[in-house]
C-alpha cells in the first residue's frame, strides 16, 4: 500500500510503519486555519521528525506547544528555523515578501541550507513568485509554490482539522528553477495528508482561481453592499430569503484576506470581471427584449452545466454521485401481475433531440426518456447552443437551429455511458464547420469507435480516435479547416448496426451527392422513420438506405413510445414465473425491434398484443404476457439484430426453458456496454446454470420442465421449482446485465445481490420501483449514502 493511502486511512501512521518521516523538520509560518490544519495533518501522519511554527500571535504558539502539536515555536523565524528542510508559508499574500526576506536572512546566516524546500498555501501564485524574485537574486531551487483548494467556515488556529485536505485538490506550480526532488517531495506530502496533487502553470492557476473563487467572492461582497446601501435596507435584509443567503454566504469571510487577494491577483480578476460584465449585459438585454427562447436556452444550459461538469471531470455516468456503487439486494419472489407503463424508448429519445435541434421551428417531444444516456445527447446539443426546455415529465420543447445553426461547444462534448450518442453525433459533427471533441465515461471510452470513424473518413471526414483500438475521445476537424464538404459514399456495412447506419445517414445530410448504406441484416430504422417524419426524403430499397445531402428538416411533434427493450425485462419476468399476467401499455412494436417477441413466441411464451395503433410514425401496442413453460430453441440468426439489446434477459428466459437454447451470430454482444456473452455466462454460472460460451454466442442448458399435460396453456404451466441458486453478481456497470439478473430472482432459491446497478439509470430510471410494484422484491442499497 502506498504511503498516501496508508496515511490518511490511519492517522497514527508513524507508529505503524517503518517508513522514515519525509522531513527532518518542517517549519510552518502562520498558524491560521490552513497552516494549523497542515501542521496537525503532518503531525498526525508522522511526516516530519520535528515540527516548528512561527506566528505573531503568541497564545496560538503557546497552546500548540502545550498540546504537543509543535516541538518549538516563536514569533521570530530566526529562533526556530534552524535545520528545517521544509518551510511552508501560510500567511496572507501581502505578507509573503517579508517572510521571504526572513528566509533569505536565515540562509545567509547558515541556519537554512540554500536548497531547503520552500512552499506556500496562498491562493494567488504569480505575486508569490514576484515577491521571491524581489528578495532572492536567483530563485531558490527548493521553491515550489502550491495552493490547496480547501477551506472551512471558521478560521484561525482553533478551527484546524487534520482531515481538511482529504479528497481536496492541491495545485502545485512547478517553476523551471525548482529541482525534481522538491517537486516530488511536496507532492508526496500533500498526497500523504489525503489531497490530490495536480500541476499547473502559475499564470493559469491565477486565471482559473480568479474565475472560480475570487470573482464569486467579489460578487457576493458586492451584492451585500448593494442591498445594504438601499434606503430600505432593513426591509431588504428582513425579507432576503434562501437565494440571497446562499449567494452571499461567502461574503462573511475575512475582508482583509480578500482585500489582499483582489490586489494580489489584480489583472486576472479584472479580466474575469470584464468578461462577467459582458455576460451580465447579454442577460439584461434578453430580459429587456423578452427573448424567451434565448433566455430559456441560457438558463437551461447553465443549470445542466452545473451538474454535467462534475460528471465529466470524474468520467462517471451522469448518474447522481450519491447513487454511485449502488447494489440490488433481491429476495426471491414468485409471481408478477398488473398493468404498467414502461419509460420512453431510448433510441427514439436520442433521435428526437438530434433531429429536433437540426430542424427549423419548434419540436415538442412527449414521453422522452429521462435516462442518463438520452440526457447526455440533450446536454451535447445545449452545449452547441440549442435552446431546449425541459425535460419536465417527459416533455421537451426544442427550439431548432436549422441545419447550419449549431455552434462549437466550448468544452469537449461529454457522452457519459452512451454509445448511441457518441456514434450518431460523430456523423453530425464530422459535417459541421467547427472542430469538436467527443468523450465519455471510462466504460464508453473503451468501446470501438473506428466502426464509425473509418467510413466517415471515406466521406472525407477528418476524425482521430484514441489508442491502438480506436476508441474515444474522438477529435473531429471542422469543414472550415478541411476546406470542402463531405462527399456521399456507398458503404457496405460489415455488421448490422443501426448506430453505424444512422451515423453515416446523418453525415449524409450535409454531404455532396448521395450517401447509401447497405446493411447485412435489418437493424432498427428509427433514424429513417424520423427523418421522413421531419420531411427529409429517405430512400429505402430492401437493405439499402440512401439520403442526398442539402435538404432541410421541419420541426414537429414527437410522441416517444415505451421502450420495448425495457419492457423485455418484465415480459421475461411474467413468462418464467408462476400464475403471472402483466400488461405493458403502448410499447413500441416497430418491426425492427420486435425480435424479443418473435424469440419468446418461438420459445412458446404466451404473448398477445392489443390496442395496436401508431404514435409519432411508430407502431405501438399493449403487450400482455402470461406464465408459460418455455422451450429451448436455436435462435434464428436473422433475429439477432432485431433483439440485440434483449439477449441478457433472453438468457434468463433460456435458463428457465426446457432443453438447450443456442445463440449464434451474436458477436456484437461482446462490444456492448460490457462483453454481454462473457459477463452473462459468469453470472449464470454463479447462479448454477450450465452454459458454454462460444465465439459468437452462448449455449444454455435450460432447467425448466414441461407442464402437467392439462388442456389449456395456463393450467399446464408449472413454474414453481427454483432454477437459479442465490449469490453475488457483478453487473460490470452494464444496466441490462443488472436488470436481467434482477428478473432471475423470480425463480431463485436464495437472495441475489447485484453490484454496480447505478447504470440502470442510463436506460430505465425507476426500474426497481416498477419491479416492486408488480410483486418483485428489490431493495436498492446505495453504498455511498
Ligand atoms: C442503438 C442501436 C443498437 C443498440 C443500442 C441502441 C440505436 O446498437 O444496441 O442500444 O439507438 O441506434 P447497434 O446498432 O450498434 O447494434
mmCIF file of N, CA and C in Angstrom, residues 25-85:
data_model
loop_
_atom_site.group_PDB
_atom_site.id
_atom_site.type_symbol
_atom_site.label_atom_id
_atom_site.label_comp_id
_atom_site.label_asym_id
_atom_site.label_seq_id
_atom_site.Cartn_x
_atom_site.Cartn_y
_atom_site.Cartn_z
ATOM 1 N N UNK A 25 12.689 18.441 9.706
ATOM 2 C CA UNK A 25 11.975 19.490 10.449
ATOM 3 C C UNK A 25 11.166 20.353 9.477
ATOM 4 N N UNK A 26 9.861 20.388 9.734
ATOM 5 C CA UNK A 26 9.004 21.276 8.940
ATOM 6 C C UNK A 26 8.740 22.522 9.773
ATOM 7 N N UNK A 27 8.861 23.681 9.133
ATOM 8 C CA UNK A 27 8.563 24.945 9.815
ATOM 9 C C UNK A 27 7.358 25.588 9.125
ATOM 10 N N UNK A 28 6.246 25.684 9.860
ATOM 11 C CA UNK A 28 5.037 26.293 9.288
ATOM 12 C C UNK A 28 4.995 27.751 9.723
ATOM 13 N N UNK A 29 4.849 28.638 8.756
ATOM 14 C CA UNK A 29 4.801 30.065 9.106
ATOM 15 C C UNK A 29 3.358 30.537 8.971
ATOM 16 N N UNK A 30 2.739 30.805 10.112
ATOM 17 C CA UNK A 30 1.332 31.236 10.121
ATOM 18 C C UNK A 30 0.443 30.096 10.582
ATOM 19 N N UNK A 31 -0.149 30.243 11.781
ATOM 20 C CA UNK A 31 -0.991 29.159 12.309
ATOM 21 C C UNK A 31 -2.473 29.514 12.186
ATOM 22 N N UNK A 32 -2.867 30.058 11.042
ATOM 23 C CA UNK A 32 -4.302 30.234 10.758
ATOM 24 C C UNK A 32 -4.894 28.868 10.430
ATOM 25 N N UNK A 33 -6.122 28.897 9.877
ATOM 26 C CA UNK A 33 -6.807 27.624 9.612
ATOM 27 C C UNK A 33 -5.969 26.678 8.756
ATOM 28 N N UNK A 34 -5.453 27.193 7.627
ATOM 29 C CA UNK A 34 -4.757 26.297 6.693
ATOM 30 C C UNK A 34 -3.409 25.858 7.274
ATOM 31 N N UNK A 35 -2.641 26.816 7.795
ATOM 32 C CA UNK A 35 -1.325 26.481 8.345
ATOM 33 C C UNK A 35 -1.451 25.497 9.501
ATOM 34 N N UNK A 36 -2.393 25.771 10.412
ATOM 35 C CA UNK A 36 -2.538 24.902 11.581
ATOM 36 C C UNK A 36 -3.085 23.532 11.182
ATOM 37 N N UNK A 37 -3.983 23.507 10.200
ATOM 38 C CA UNK A 37 -4.524 22.209 9.755
ATOM 39 C C UNK A 37 -3.425 21.370 9.120
ATOM 40 N N UNK A 38 -2.585 22.043 8.317
ATOM 41 C CA UNK A 38 -1.491 21.292 7.691
ATOM 42 C C UNK A 38 -0.526 20.788 8.767
ATOM 43 N N UNK A 39 -0.228 21.654 9.746
ATOM 44 C CA UNK A 39 0.668 21.232 10.827
ATOM 45 C C UNK A 39 0.072 20.005 11.535
ATOM 46 N N UNK A 40 -1.218 20.059 11.820
ATOM 47 C CA UNK A 40 -1.867 18.937 12.511
ATOM 48 C C UNK A 40 -1.808 17.663 11.661
ATOM 49 N N UNK A 41 -2.043 17.829 10.345
ATOM 50 C CA UNK A 41 -2.029 16.663 9.456
ATOM 51 C C UNK A 41 -0.618 16.087 9.353
ATOM 52 N N UNK A 42 0.397 16.961 9.343
ATOM 53 C CA UNK A 42 1.790 16.493 9.292
ATOM 54 C C UNK A 42 2.101 15.719 10.571
ATOM 55 N N UNK A 43 1.656 16.274 11.677
ATOM 56 C CA UNK A 43 1.903 15.644 12.978
ATOM 57 C C UNK A 43 1.203 14.279 13.053
ATOM 58 N N UNK A 44 -0.092 14.281 12.746
ATOM 59 C CA UNK A 44 -0.877 13.045 12.890
ATOM 60 C C UNK A 44 -0.403 11.942 11.963
ATOM 61 N N UNK A 45 0.137 12.339 10.812
ATOM 62 C CA UNK A 45 0.585 11.338 9.849
ATOM 63 C C UNK A 45 2.077 11.034 9.961
ATOM 64 N N UNK A 46 2.734 11.618 10.977
ATOM 65 C CA UNK A 46 4.148 11.316 11.215
ATOM 66 C C UNK A 46 5.033 11.655 10.040
ATOM 67 N N UNK A 47 4.813 12.811 9.423
ATOM 68 C CA UNK A 47 5.536 13.126 8.197
ATOM 69 C C UNK A 47 6.830 13.902 8.441
ATOM 70 N N UNK A 48 7.031 14.343 9.697
ATOM 71 C CA UNK A 48 8.257 15.080 9.991
ATOM 72 C C UNK A 48 8.765 14.688 11.382
ATOM 73 N N UNK A 49 10.113 14.610 11.506
ATOM 74 C CA UNK A 49 10.664 14.275 12.830
ATOM 75 C C UNK A 49 10.352 15.371 13.824
ATOM 76 N N UNK A 50 10.501 16.618 13.378
ATOM 77 C CA UNK A 50 10.183 17.763 14.240
ATOM 78 C C UNK A 50 9.262 18.710 13.501
ATOM 79 N N UNK A 51 8.447 19.422 14.299
ATOM 80 C CA UNK A 51 7.531 20.382 13.706
ATOM 81 C C UNK A 51 7.627 21.678 14.488
ATOM 82 N N UNK A 52 7.949 22.766 13.803
ATOM 83 C CA UNK A 52 8.042 24.065 14.476
ATOM 84 C C UNK A 52 7.170 25.051 13.716
ATOM 85 N N UNK A 53 6.834 26.176 14.377
ATOM 86 C CA UNK A 53 5.983 27.161 13.700
ATOM 87 C C UNK A 53 6.366 28.572 14.117
ATOM 88 N N UNK A 54 6.010 29.496 13.244
ATOM 89 C CA UNK A 54 6.211 30.912 13.524
ATOM 90 C C UNK A 54 4.853 31.584 13.398
ATOM 91 N N UNK A 55 4.471 32.341 14.406
ATOM 92 C CA UNK A 55 3.223 33.099 14.305
ATOM 93 C C UNK A 55 3.339 34.315 15.212
ATOM 94 N N UNK A 56 2.807 35.451 14.723
ATOM 95 C CA UNK A 56 2.891 36.676 15.526
ATOM 96 C C UNK A 56 2.013 36.580 16.770
ATOM 97 N N UNK A 57 1.025 35.699 16.696
ATOM 98 C CA UNK A 57 0.072 35.587 17.793
ATOM 99 C C UNK A 57 0.623 34.593 18.824
ATOM 100 N N UNK A 58 1.228 35.135 19.888
ATOM 101 C CA UNK A 58 1.893 34.309 20.890
ATOM 102 C C UNK A 58 1.028 33.186 21.464
ATOM 103 N N UNK A 59 -0.236 33.470 21.874
ATOM 104 C CA UNK A 59 -1.032 32.429 22.519
ATOM 105 C C UNK A 59 -1.232 31.181 21.658
ATOM 106 N N UNK A 60 -1.373 31.361 20.350
ATOM 107 C CA UNK A 60 -1.554 30.180 19.488
ATOM 108 C C UNK A 60 -0.321 29.285 19.568
ATOM 109 N N UNK A 61 0.841 29.915 19.507
ATOM 110 C CA UNK A 61 2.091 29.154 19.571
ATOM 111 C C UNK A 61 2.176 28.408 20.905
ATOM 112 N N UNK A 62 1.900 29.154 21.995
ATOM 113 C CA UNK A 62 1.995 28.520 23.328
ATOM 114 C C UNK A 62 1.052 27.334 23.431
ATOM 115 N N UNK A 63 -0.174 27.533 22.957
ATOM 116 C CA UNK A 63 -1.156 26.458 23.057
ATOM 117 C C UNK A 63 -0.731 25.248 22.219
ATOM 118 N N UNK A 64 -0.212 25.542 21.010
ATOM 119 C CA UNK A 64 0.198 24.450 20.114
ATOM 120 C C UNK A 64 1.339 23.644 20.730
ATOM 121 N N UNK A 65 2.230 24.313 21.452
ATOM 122 C CA UNK A 65 3.334 23.586 22.109
ATOM 123 C C UNK A 65 2.764 22.761 23.259
ATOM 124 N N UNK A 66 1.870 23.417 24.047
ATOM 125 C CA UNK A 66 1.287 22.728 25.201
ATOM 126 C C UNK A 66 0.513 21.476 24.752
ATOM 127 N N UNK A 67 -0.175 21.592 23.613
ATOM 128 C CA UNK A 67 -0.982 20.463 23.124
ATOM 129 C C UNK A 67 -0.127 19.393 22.432
ATOM 130 N N UNK A 68 1.159 19.639 22.353
ATOM 131 C CA UNK A 68 2.048 18.635 21.759
ATOM 132 C C UNK A 68 2.087 18.687 20.244
ATOM 133 N N UNK A 69 1.424 19.698 19.666
ATOM 134 C CA UNK A 69 1.447 19.771 18.201
ATOM 135 C C UNK A 69 2.834 20.196 17.709
ATOM 136 N N UNK A 70 3.418 21.186 18.402
ATOM 137 C CA UNK A 70 4.712 21.721 17.969
ATOM 138 C C UNK A 70 5.829 21.292 18.918
ATOM 139 N N UNK A 71 7.019 21.128 18.318
ATOM 140 C CA UNK A 71 8.198 20.917 19.174
ATOM 141 C C UNK A 71 8.754 22.255 19.635
ATOM 142 N N UNK A 72 8.552 23.290 18.834
ATOM 143 C CA UNK A 72 9.004 24.635 19.213
ATOM 144 C C UNK A 72 8.239 25.652 18.392
ATOM 145 N N UNK A 73 8.205 26.891 18.878
ATOM 146 C CA UNK A 73 7.506 27.928 18.131
ATOM 147 C C UNK A 73 7.954 29.282 18.609
ATOM 148 N N UNK A 74 7.745 30.302 17.773
ATOM 149 C CA UNK A 74 8.181 31.642 18.136
ATOM 150 C C UNK A 74 7.475 32.653 17.244
ATOM 151 N N UNK A 75 7.591 33.918 17.613
ATOM 152 C CA UNK A 75 7.082 34.935 16.702
ATOM 153 C C UNK A 75 8.173 35.326 15.710
ATOM 154 N N UNK A 76 9.387 34.817 15.930
ATOM 155 C CA UNK A 76 10.504 35.170 15.037
ATOM 156 C C UNK A 76 11.073 33.925 14.373
ATOM 157 N N UNK A 77 11.174 33.998 13.061
ATOM 158 C CA UNK A 77 11.659 32.865 12.275
ATOM 159 C C UNK A 77 13.034 32.390 12.746
ATOM 160 N N UNK A 78 13.918 33.367 12.969
ATOM 161 C CA UNK A 78 15.309 33.016 13.260
ATOM 162 C C UNK A 78 15.433 32.180 14.536
ATOM 163 N N UNK A 79 14.407 32.224 15.405
ATOM 164 C CA UNK A 79 14.524 31.483 16.671
ATOM 165 C C UNK A 79 14.217 30.004 16.547
ATOM 166 N N UNK A 80 13.501 29.610 15.471
ATOM 167 C CA UNK A 80 13.108 28.194 15.387
ATOM 168 C C UNK A 80 13.511 27.502 14.092
ATOM 169 N N UNK A 81 13.923 28.263 13.087
ATOM 170 C CA UNK A 81 14.026 27.695 11.735
ATOM 171 C C UNK A 81 15.245 26.796 11.526
ATOM 172 N N UNK A 82 16.223 26.941 12.395
ATOM 173 C CA UNK A 82 17.495 26.239 12.230
ATOM 174 C C UNK A 82 17.290 24.759 11.872
ATOM 175 N N UNK A 83 17.856 24.312 10.763
ATOM 176 C CA UNK A 83 17.836 22.887 10.399
ATOM 177 C C UNK A 83 16.561 22.437 9.702
ATOM 178 N N UNK A 84 15.657 23.357 9.394
ATOM 179 C CA UNK A 84 14.420 22.932 8.703
ATOM 180 C C UNK A 84 14.745 22.495 7.284
ATOM 181 N N UNK A 85 14.076 21.419 6.807
ATOM 182 C CA UNK A 85 14.238 21.070 5.392
ATOM 183 C C UNK A 85 12.973 21.368 4.588
#
